[in-house]
């Protein structure tokens, strides 16, 4: 069982930046593919960014490419989402997710149902 905790959310003005952190308690995330998802009020949860456990390949939603960066921290139990040039439409609750290691470890997963563990989320608000 993997327990994930997000942090770093907050309120910023458009054009500002935030760095979200996802930490696993009691377990390294080095062998897990990781993803960040967000859910705005009244909308479905959507994929934001993902990183594979094998090779650290990354993938991003088209709406955040060039602005967001997912990365693994020096600590093996931490994954980050650096968010720059934030826009009001980036608002929502951001959750990190982990997928159990598989033989397809080089893949980046973009569907919520493909992940096995979820954090409770951290809220991001962007004002105009």
CSV table of C-alpha atoms in Angstrom, one decimal:
chain,number,residue,atom,x,y,z
A,1,UNK,CA,0.0,0.0,0.0
A,2,UNK,CA,1.3,3.4,-1.0
A,3,UNK,CA,0.2,6.6,0.8
A,4,UNK,CA,0.6,9.8,-1.1
A,5,UNK,CA,0.4,13.4,0.3
A,6,UNK,CA,0.4,16.5,-1.9
A,7,UNK,CA,1.5,19.9,-0.8
A,8,UNK,CA,2.4,23.3,-2.3
A,9,UNK,CA,-1.0,24.5,-3.5
A,10,UNK,CA,-2.2,28.0,-3.0
A,11,UNK,CA,-3.5,31.1,-4.6
A,12,UNK,CA,-1.5,33.0,-7.2
A,13,UNK,CA,-2.1,35.7,-9.8
A,14,UNK,CA,-2.2,34.8,-13.4
A,15,UNK,CA,1.4,34.4,-14.7
A,16,UNK,CA,2.7,33.3,-11.4
A,17,UNK,CA,4.2,30.0,-10.4
A,18,UNK,CA,3.7,27.2,-8.0
A,19,UNK,CA,5.6,24.0,-7.2
A,20,UNK,CA,3.5,21.0,-6.1
A,21,UNK,CA,5.1,18.2,-4.2
A,22,UNK,CA,3.9,14.6,-3.8
A,23,UNK,CA,5.5,12.5,-1.1
A,24,UNK,CA,5.0,8.9,-0.3
A,25,UNK,CA,5.1,7.8,3.3
A,26,UNK,CA,7.3,4.9,4.1
A,27,UNK,CA,8.1,3.8,0.5
A,28,UNK,CA,10.3,4.9,-2.4
A,29,UNK,CA,8.5,5.9,-5.6
A,30,UNK,CA,11.5,5.1,-7.8
A,31,UNK,CA,9.8,2.0,-9.3
A,32,UNK,CA,6.3,3.6,-9.7
A,33,UNK,CA,5.0,5.5,-12.7
A,34,UNK,CA,3.6,8.7,-11.4
A,35,UNK,CA,0.9,11.1,-12.6
A,36,UNK,CA,-0.6,14.5,-11.7
A,37,UNK,CA,-4.3,15.1,-12.3
A,38,UNK,CA,-6.5,18.1,-11.6
A,39,UNK,CA,-10.2,18.6,-11.1
A,40,UNK,CA,-11.9,22.0,-11.4
A,41,UNK,CA,-15.3,22.7,-9.8
A,42,UNK,CA,-18.0,21.1,-11.9
A,43,UNK,CA,-15.6,19.3,-14.2
A,44,UNK,CA,-14.2,15.8,-14.5
A,45,UNK,CA,-10.7,15.0,-13.4
A,46,UNK,CA,-8.2,15.4,-16.1
A,47,UNK,CA,-4.6,14.3,-16.8
A,48,UNK,CA,-2.0,16.9,-16.4
A,49,UNK,CA,1.4,15.3,-16.4
A,50,UNK,CA,3.0,11.9,-16.0
A,51,UNK,CA,6.4,10.3,-15.6
A,52,UNK,CA,7.4,6.6,-16.1
A,53,UNK,CA,9.4,4.7,-13.5
A,54,UNK,CA,11.7,3.3,-16.2
A,55,UNK,CA,13.6,5.9,-18.0
A,56,UNK,CA,11.7,8.8,-16.5
A,57,UNK,CA,9.8,9.5,-19.7
A,58,UNK,CA,7.3,12.3,-19.4
A,59,UNK,CA,4.1,13.3,-21.0
A,60,UNK,CA,1.8,16.4,-20.6
A,61,UNK,CA,-1.6,17.5,-21.4
A,62,UNK,CA,-1.6,19.8,-24.4
A,63,UNK,CA,-2.9,22.6,-22.3
A,64,UNK,CA,0.1,22.7,-20.0
A,65,UNK,CA,3.0,21.8,-22.4
A,66,UNK,CA,5.8,24.3,-22.1
A,67,UNK,CA,4.5,25.6,-18.8
A,68,UNK,CA,4.5,22.6,-16.4
A,69,UNK,CA,7.3,20.2,-15.6
A,70,UNK,CA,7.0,16.9,-13.7
A,71,UNK,CA,10.1,15.5,-12.1
A,72,UNK,CA,11.4,13.2,-9.5
A,73,UNK,CA,13.2,14.7,-6.6
A,74,UNK,CA,16.5,13.8,-5.2
A,75,UNK,CA,14.6,12.0,-2.5
A,76,UNK,CA,13.1,8.8,-4.0
A,77,UNK,CA,9.8,9.3,-2.2
A,78,UNK,CA,9.1,12.7,-3.8
A,79,UNK,CA,7.7,13.8,-7.2
A,80,UNK,CA,7.2,17.5,-8.2
A,81,UNK,CA,5.0,19.4,-10.5
A,82,UNK,CA,6.5,22.8,-11.4
A,83,UNK,CA,3.8,25.1,-12.7
A,84,UNK,CA,4.8,28.3,-14.5
A,85,UNK,CA,2.8,31.0,-16.3
A,86,UNK,CA,-0.4,29.9,-14.5
A,87,UNK,CA,-3.7,30.8,-16.0
A,88,UNK,CA,-7.2,31.0,-14.4
A,89,UNK,CA,-8.2,27.8,-16.2
A,90,UNK,CA,-5.4,26.0,-14.3
A,91,UNK,CA,-7.4,26.2,-11.1
A,92,UNK,CA,-8.6,23.0,-9.4
A,93,UNK,CA,-7.6,20.4,-6.9
A,94,UNK,CA,-4.4,18.7,-8.0
A,95,UNK,CA,-3.8,15.1,-7.0
A,96,UNK,CA,-0.8,12.8,-7.5
A,97,UNK,CA,-1.2,9.2,-8.4
A,98,UNK,CA,1.1,6.2,-8.4
A,99,UNK,CA,0.9,3.0,-10.5
A,100,UNK,CA,2.2,-0.3,-9.3
A,101,UNK,CA,5.4,-1.5,-11.1
A,102,UNK,CA,4.8,-3.5,-14.3
A,103,UNK,CA,6.8,-4.8,-17.2
A,104,UNK,CA,5.6,-1.8,-19.1
A,105,UNK,CA,7.5,0.5,-16.9
A,106,UNK,CA,8.7,2.7,-19.7
A,107,UNK,CA,5.2,3.9,-20.4
A,108,UNK,CA,3.5,7.1,-19.2
A,109,UNK,CA,-0.1,6.6,-18.2
A,110,UNK,CA,-2.7,9.3,-18.9
A,111,UNK,CA,-5.9,7.7,-17.6
A,112,UNK,CA,-7.0,7.9,-14.0
A,113,UNK,CA,-8.2,4.4,-13.9
A,114,UNK,CA,-4.7,3.1,-14.7
A,115,UNK,CA,-3.4,4.3,-11.4
A,116,UNK,CA,-3.5,2.4,-8.1
A,117,UNK,CA,-2.9,5.0,-5.4
A,118,UNK,CA,-4.1,8.5,-4.9
A,119,UNK,CA,-3.4,11.4,-2.6
A,120,UNK,CA,-6.1,13.7,-1.2
A,121,UNK,CA,-5.1,16.6,-3.4
A,122,UNK,CA,-4.0,20.2,-2.9
A,123,UNK,CA,-6.0,23.2,-4.2
A,124,UNK,CA,-4.7,25.7,-6.7
A,125,UNK,CA,-6.4,29.0,-7.4
A,126,UNK,CA,-5.3,31.4,-10.0
A,127,UNK,CA,-6.8,34.9,-10.1
A,128,UNK,CA,-6.9,37.2,-13.1
